[in-house]
Coordinates of C-alpha atoms and ligand atoms in Angstrom, one line a residue:
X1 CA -6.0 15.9 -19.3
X2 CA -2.7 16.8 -20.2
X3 CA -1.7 20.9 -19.9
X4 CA 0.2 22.0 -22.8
X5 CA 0.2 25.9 -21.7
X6 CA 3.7 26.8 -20.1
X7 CA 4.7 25.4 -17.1
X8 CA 6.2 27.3 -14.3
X9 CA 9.1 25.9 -12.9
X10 CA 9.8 24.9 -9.3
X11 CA 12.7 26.8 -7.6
X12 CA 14.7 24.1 -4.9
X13 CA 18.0 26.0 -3.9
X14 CA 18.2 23.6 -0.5
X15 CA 16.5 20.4 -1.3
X16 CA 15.4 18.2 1.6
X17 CA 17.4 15.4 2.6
X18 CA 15.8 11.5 3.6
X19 CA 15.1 10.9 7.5
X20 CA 14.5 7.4 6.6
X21 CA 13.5 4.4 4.2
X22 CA 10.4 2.7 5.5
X23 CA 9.6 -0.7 3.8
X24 CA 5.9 -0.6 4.7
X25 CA 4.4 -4.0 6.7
X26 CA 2.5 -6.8 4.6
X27 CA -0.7 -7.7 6.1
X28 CA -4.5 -7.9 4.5
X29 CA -7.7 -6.4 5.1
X30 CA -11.2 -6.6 3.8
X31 CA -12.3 -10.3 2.9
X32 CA -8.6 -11.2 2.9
X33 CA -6.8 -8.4 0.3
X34 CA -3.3 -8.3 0.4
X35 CA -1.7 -5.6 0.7
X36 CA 1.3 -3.4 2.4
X37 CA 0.8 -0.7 5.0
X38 CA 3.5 1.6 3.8
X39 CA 2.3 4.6 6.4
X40 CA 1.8 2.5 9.7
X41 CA -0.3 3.8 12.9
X42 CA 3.3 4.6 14.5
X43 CA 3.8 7.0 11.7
X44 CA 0.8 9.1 12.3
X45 CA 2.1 11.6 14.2
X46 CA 5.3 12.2 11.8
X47 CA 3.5 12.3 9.1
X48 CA 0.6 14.5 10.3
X49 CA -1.7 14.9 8.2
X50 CA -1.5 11.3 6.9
X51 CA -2.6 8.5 8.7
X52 CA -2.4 5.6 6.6
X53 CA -0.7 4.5 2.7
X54 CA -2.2 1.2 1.5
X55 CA 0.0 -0.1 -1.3
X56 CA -1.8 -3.1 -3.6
X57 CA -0.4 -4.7 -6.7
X58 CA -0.6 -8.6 -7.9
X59 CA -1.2 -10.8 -11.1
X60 CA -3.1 -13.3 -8.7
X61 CA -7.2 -12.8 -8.2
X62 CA -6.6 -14.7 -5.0
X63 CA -5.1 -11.5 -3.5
X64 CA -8.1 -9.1 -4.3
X65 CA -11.2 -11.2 -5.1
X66 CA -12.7 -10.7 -1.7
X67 CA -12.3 -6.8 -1.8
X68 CA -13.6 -4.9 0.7
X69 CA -17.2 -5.4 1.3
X70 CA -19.6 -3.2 3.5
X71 CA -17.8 -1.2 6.0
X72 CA -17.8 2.5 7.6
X73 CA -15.9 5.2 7.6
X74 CA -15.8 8.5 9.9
X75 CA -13.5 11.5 10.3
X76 CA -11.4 11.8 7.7
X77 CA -10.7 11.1 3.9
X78 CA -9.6 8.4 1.9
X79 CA -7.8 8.8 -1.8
X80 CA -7.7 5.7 -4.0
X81 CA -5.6 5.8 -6.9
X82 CA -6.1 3.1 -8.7
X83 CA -2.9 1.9 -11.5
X84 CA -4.0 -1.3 -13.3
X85 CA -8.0 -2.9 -12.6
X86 CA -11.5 -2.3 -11.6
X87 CA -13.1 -1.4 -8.4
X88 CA -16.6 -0.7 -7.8
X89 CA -17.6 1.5 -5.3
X90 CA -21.2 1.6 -3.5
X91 CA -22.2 3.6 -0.4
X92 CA -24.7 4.5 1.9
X93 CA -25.4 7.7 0.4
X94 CA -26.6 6.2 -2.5
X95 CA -23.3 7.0 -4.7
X96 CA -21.7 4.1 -7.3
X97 CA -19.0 4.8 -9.0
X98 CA -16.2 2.6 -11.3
X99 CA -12.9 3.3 -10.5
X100 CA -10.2 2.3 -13.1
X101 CA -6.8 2.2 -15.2
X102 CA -5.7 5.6 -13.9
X103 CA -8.3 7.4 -11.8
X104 CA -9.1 8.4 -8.5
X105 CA -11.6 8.3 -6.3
X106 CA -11.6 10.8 -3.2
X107 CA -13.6 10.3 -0.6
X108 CA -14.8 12.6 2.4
X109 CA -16.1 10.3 5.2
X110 CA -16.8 13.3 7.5
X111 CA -19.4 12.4 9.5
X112 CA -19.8 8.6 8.7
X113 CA -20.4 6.5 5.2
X114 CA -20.5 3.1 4.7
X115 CA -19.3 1.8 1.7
X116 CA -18.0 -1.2 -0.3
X117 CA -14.9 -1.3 -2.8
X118 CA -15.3 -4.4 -4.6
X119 CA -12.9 -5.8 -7.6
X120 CA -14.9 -5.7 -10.7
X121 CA -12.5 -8.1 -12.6
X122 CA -12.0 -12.2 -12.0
X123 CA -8.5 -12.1 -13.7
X124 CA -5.4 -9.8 -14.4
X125 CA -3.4 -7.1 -12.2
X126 CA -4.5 -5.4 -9.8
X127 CA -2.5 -2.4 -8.4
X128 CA -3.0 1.2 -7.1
X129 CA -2.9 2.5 -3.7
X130 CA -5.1 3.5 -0.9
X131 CA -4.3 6.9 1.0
X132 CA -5.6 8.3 4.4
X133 CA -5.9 12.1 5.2
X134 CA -7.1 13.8 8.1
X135 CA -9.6 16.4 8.8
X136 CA -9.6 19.1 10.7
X137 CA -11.5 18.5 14.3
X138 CA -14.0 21.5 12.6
X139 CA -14.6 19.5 9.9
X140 CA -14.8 15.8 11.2
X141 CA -18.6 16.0 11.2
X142 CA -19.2 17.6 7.9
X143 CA -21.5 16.1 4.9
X144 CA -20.0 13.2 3.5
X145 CA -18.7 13.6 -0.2
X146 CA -17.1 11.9 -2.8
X147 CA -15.9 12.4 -6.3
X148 CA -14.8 10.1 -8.9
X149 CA -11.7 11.6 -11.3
X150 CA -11.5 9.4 -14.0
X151 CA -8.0 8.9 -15.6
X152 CA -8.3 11.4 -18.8
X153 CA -9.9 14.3 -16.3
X154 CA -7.0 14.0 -14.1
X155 CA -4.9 17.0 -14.3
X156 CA -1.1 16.1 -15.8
X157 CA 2.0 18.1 -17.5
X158 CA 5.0 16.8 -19.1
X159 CA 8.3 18.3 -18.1
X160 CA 11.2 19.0 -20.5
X161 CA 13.6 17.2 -18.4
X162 CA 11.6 13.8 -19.1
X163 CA 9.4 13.9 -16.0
X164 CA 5.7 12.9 -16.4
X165 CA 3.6 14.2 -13.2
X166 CA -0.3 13.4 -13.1
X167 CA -1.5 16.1 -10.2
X168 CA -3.9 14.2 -8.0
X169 CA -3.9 17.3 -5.3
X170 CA -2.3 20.6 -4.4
X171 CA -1.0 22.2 -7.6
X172 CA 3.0 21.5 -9.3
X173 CA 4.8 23.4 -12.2
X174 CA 1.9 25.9 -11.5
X175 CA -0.7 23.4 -12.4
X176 CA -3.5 22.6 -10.4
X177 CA -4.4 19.4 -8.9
X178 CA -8.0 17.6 -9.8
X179 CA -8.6 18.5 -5.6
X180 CA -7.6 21.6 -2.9
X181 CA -7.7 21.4 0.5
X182 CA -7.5 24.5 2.6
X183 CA -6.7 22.9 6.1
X184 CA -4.3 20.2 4.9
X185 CA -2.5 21.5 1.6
X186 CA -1.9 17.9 0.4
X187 CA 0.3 18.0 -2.3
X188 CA 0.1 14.2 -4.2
X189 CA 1.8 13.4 -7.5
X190 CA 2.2 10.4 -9.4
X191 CA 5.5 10.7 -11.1
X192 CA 6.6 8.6 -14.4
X193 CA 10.9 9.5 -14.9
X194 CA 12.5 8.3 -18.3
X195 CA 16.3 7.2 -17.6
X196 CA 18.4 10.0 -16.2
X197 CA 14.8 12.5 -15.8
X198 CA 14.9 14.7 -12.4
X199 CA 11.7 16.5 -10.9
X200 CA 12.2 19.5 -8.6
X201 CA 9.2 20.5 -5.9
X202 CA 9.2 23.6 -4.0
X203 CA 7.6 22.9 -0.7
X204 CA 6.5 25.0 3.2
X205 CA 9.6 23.9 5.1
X206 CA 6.8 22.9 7.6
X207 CA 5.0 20.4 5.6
X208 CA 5.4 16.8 6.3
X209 CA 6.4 14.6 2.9
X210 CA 7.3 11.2 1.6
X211 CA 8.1 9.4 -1.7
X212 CA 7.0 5.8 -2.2
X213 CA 8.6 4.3 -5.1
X214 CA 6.6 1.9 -6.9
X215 CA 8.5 1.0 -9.6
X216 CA 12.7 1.4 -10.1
X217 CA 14.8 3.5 -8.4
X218 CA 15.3 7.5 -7.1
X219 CA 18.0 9.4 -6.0
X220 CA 17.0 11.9 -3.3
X221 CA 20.6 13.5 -2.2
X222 CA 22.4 11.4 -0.8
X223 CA 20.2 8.7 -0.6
X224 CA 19.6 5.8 -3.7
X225 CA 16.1 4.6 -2.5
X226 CA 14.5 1.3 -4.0
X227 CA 11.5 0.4 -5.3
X228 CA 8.8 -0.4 -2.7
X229 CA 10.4 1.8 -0.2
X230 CA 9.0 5.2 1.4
X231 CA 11.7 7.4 2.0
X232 CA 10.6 10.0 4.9
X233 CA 11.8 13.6 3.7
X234 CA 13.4 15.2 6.6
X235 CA 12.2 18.6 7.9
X236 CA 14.5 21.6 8.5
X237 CA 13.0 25.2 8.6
X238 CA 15.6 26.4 5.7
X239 CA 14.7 23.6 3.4
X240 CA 13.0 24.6 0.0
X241 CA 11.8 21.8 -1.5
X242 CA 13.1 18.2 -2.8
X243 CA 15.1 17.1 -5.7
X244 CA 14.0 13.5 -7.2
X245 CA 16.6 12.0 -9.8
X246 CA 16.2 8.5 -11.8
X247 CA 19.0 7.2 -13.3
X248 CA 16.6 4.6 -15.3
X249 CA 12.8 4.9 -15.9
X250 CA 11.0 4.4 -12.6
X251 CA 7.7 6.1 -10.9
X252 CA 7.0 7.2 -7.6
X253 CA 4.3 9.4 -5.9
X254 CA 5.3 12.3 -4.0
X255 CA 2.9 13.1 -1.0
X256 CA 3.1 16.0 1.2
X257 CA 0.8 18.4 3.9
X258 CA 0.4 20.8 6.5
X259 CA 0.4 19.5 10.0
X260 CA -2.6 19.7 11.8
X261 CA -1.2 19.0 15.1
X262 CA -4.1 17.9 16.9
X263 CA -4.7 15.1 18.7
X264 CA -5.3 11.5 16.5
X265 CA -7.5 8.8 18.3
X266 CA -8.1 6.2 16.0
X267 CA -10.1 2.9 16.2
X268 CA -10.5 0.9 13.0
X269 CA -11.8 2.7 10.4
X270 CA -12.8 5.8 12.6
X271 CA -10.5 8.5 13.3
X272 CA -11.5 11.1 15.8
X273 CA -9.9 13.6 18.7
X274 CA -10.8 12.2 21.6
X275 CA -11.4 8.5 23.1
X276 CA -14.9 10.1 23.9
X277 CA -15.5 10.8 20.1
X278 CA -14.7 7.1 19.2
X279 CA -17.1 5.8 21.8
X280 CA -19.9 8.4 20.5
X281 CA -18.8 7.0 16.9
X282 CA -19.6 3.6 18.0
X283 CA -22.8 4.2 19.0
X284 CA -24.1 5.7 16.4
X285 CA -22.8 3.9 14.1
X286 CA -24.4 0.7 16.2
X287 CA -27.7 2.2 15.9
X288 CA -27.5 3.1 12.8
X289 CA -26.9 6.8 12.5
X290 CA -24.5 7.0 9.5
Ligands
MN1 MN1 -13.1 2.1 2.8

């Protein structure tokens, strides 16, 4: 859905500057994906609300065939944005969805779902990226929910300076995002640069951010930062916003949110406050209570 109304532009007098590249950690998960954890468990806390960035993307069916089969989920949310293939998604709430070329799917796990994510493809690429986001300890045990945005319902502007941006969540250039959340405020773009294209985004000087680029090069400052590289954005209470600039065509997403500064206990695919929480989450989910 691309807006063609006016866009409102984004005022950055004192861009952010990068705390740090981070080049992610290969590993796999499900039956055997491969993947690389570009927002690692260590990162939690800096990166508040996030709590994990799954990066996927190969030609070879070997990598993905397996997919993810049945397994749960409690206590917070999970984005996938999927680039190039097919993913099927089934849960215990009854819900089935395809997620493909372009679209999202955006989970809330709240109180507990289990689900599979399985490639619906034998052949051909593969790529897209799985994001983690907290919830609120109020909101931890809500109603599970999910919706499925497929690619030509997702919200997306064109800039005059040669920026594509496709608004996944929170709202840029005065254009809202296909999802809002009050707690968190995420803010996630996927942004396509033509050759010598900059992006300004205004930003809370309190919000935690990163850039992952997935494909070429951005400038950010000082700072000439690769292609599979998350560059952290550093936070300083009179910064405005960040600058992005592409010499050459490239695409990154640009992820930012409000702290929730609470405490993060985490085991597997369960993220609670408390070690007590993740004990009462095992044993419900062991007999069967999600
Ligand atoms: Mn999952």
């Amino acid at each position: 859905m691309t807006i063609t109304t006016a866009l409102t532009p984004e005022i950055v007098a004192r861009p952010r500057s990068v705390e740090r590249l981070v080049a992610g950690m290969a590993t796999s998960d499900g039956a055997g994906v491969k993947l690389t954890r570009v927002l690692t468990q260590p990162l939690q806390r800096r990166l508040d609300p996030f709590l994990m960035l799954d990066a996927f993307g190969t030609d070879n069916p070997d990598d993905y065939i397996g997919g993810f089969p049945d397994h749960p989920h409690r206590g917070f949310e999970t984005v996938t944005y999927m680039i190039a293939g097919r993913m099927r998604h089934r849960d215990s709430a009854g819900h089935e969805g395809l997620l493909q070329n372009g679209g999202v799917q955006w989970m809330t796990a709240g109180r507990g779902i289990v689900h599979s994510e399985l490639p619906e493809q034998e052949a051909g690429r593969m790529e897209g990226f799985q994001l983690w986001l907290n919830l609120p300890a109020k909101d931890k045990m809500t109603a599970p929910w999910y919706r499925d945005i497929q690619s030509d319902t997702l919200p997306q502007f064109a800039t005059p300076d040669g920026v594509t941006a496709r608004v996944i969540a929170g709202s840029s250039h005065g254009v809202d995002g296909a999802v809002q959340r009050d707690a968190t405020q995420p803010l996630y773009l996927d942004l396509h640069f033509d050759a010598g294209a900059s992006f300004a985004q205004a930003m809370p000087a309190e919000s935690n951010a990163f850039v992952y680029v997935y494909r070429g090069e951005l400038q950010i400052g000082d700072t000439a930062v690769p292609a599979q590289r998350m560059a952290i954005l550093a936070n300083a209470p009179d910064r405005d916003g960040v600058v992005l600039r592409a010499a050459g065509p490239a695409r990154a997403l640009l992820i930012a949110g409000q702290p929730l500064n609470e405490p993060i206990a985490q085991y597997g695919p369960f993220v609670m406050n408390t070690q007590q929480e993740i004990v009462q989450t095992l044993q419900d989910f062991q007999s069967g209570r999600f």
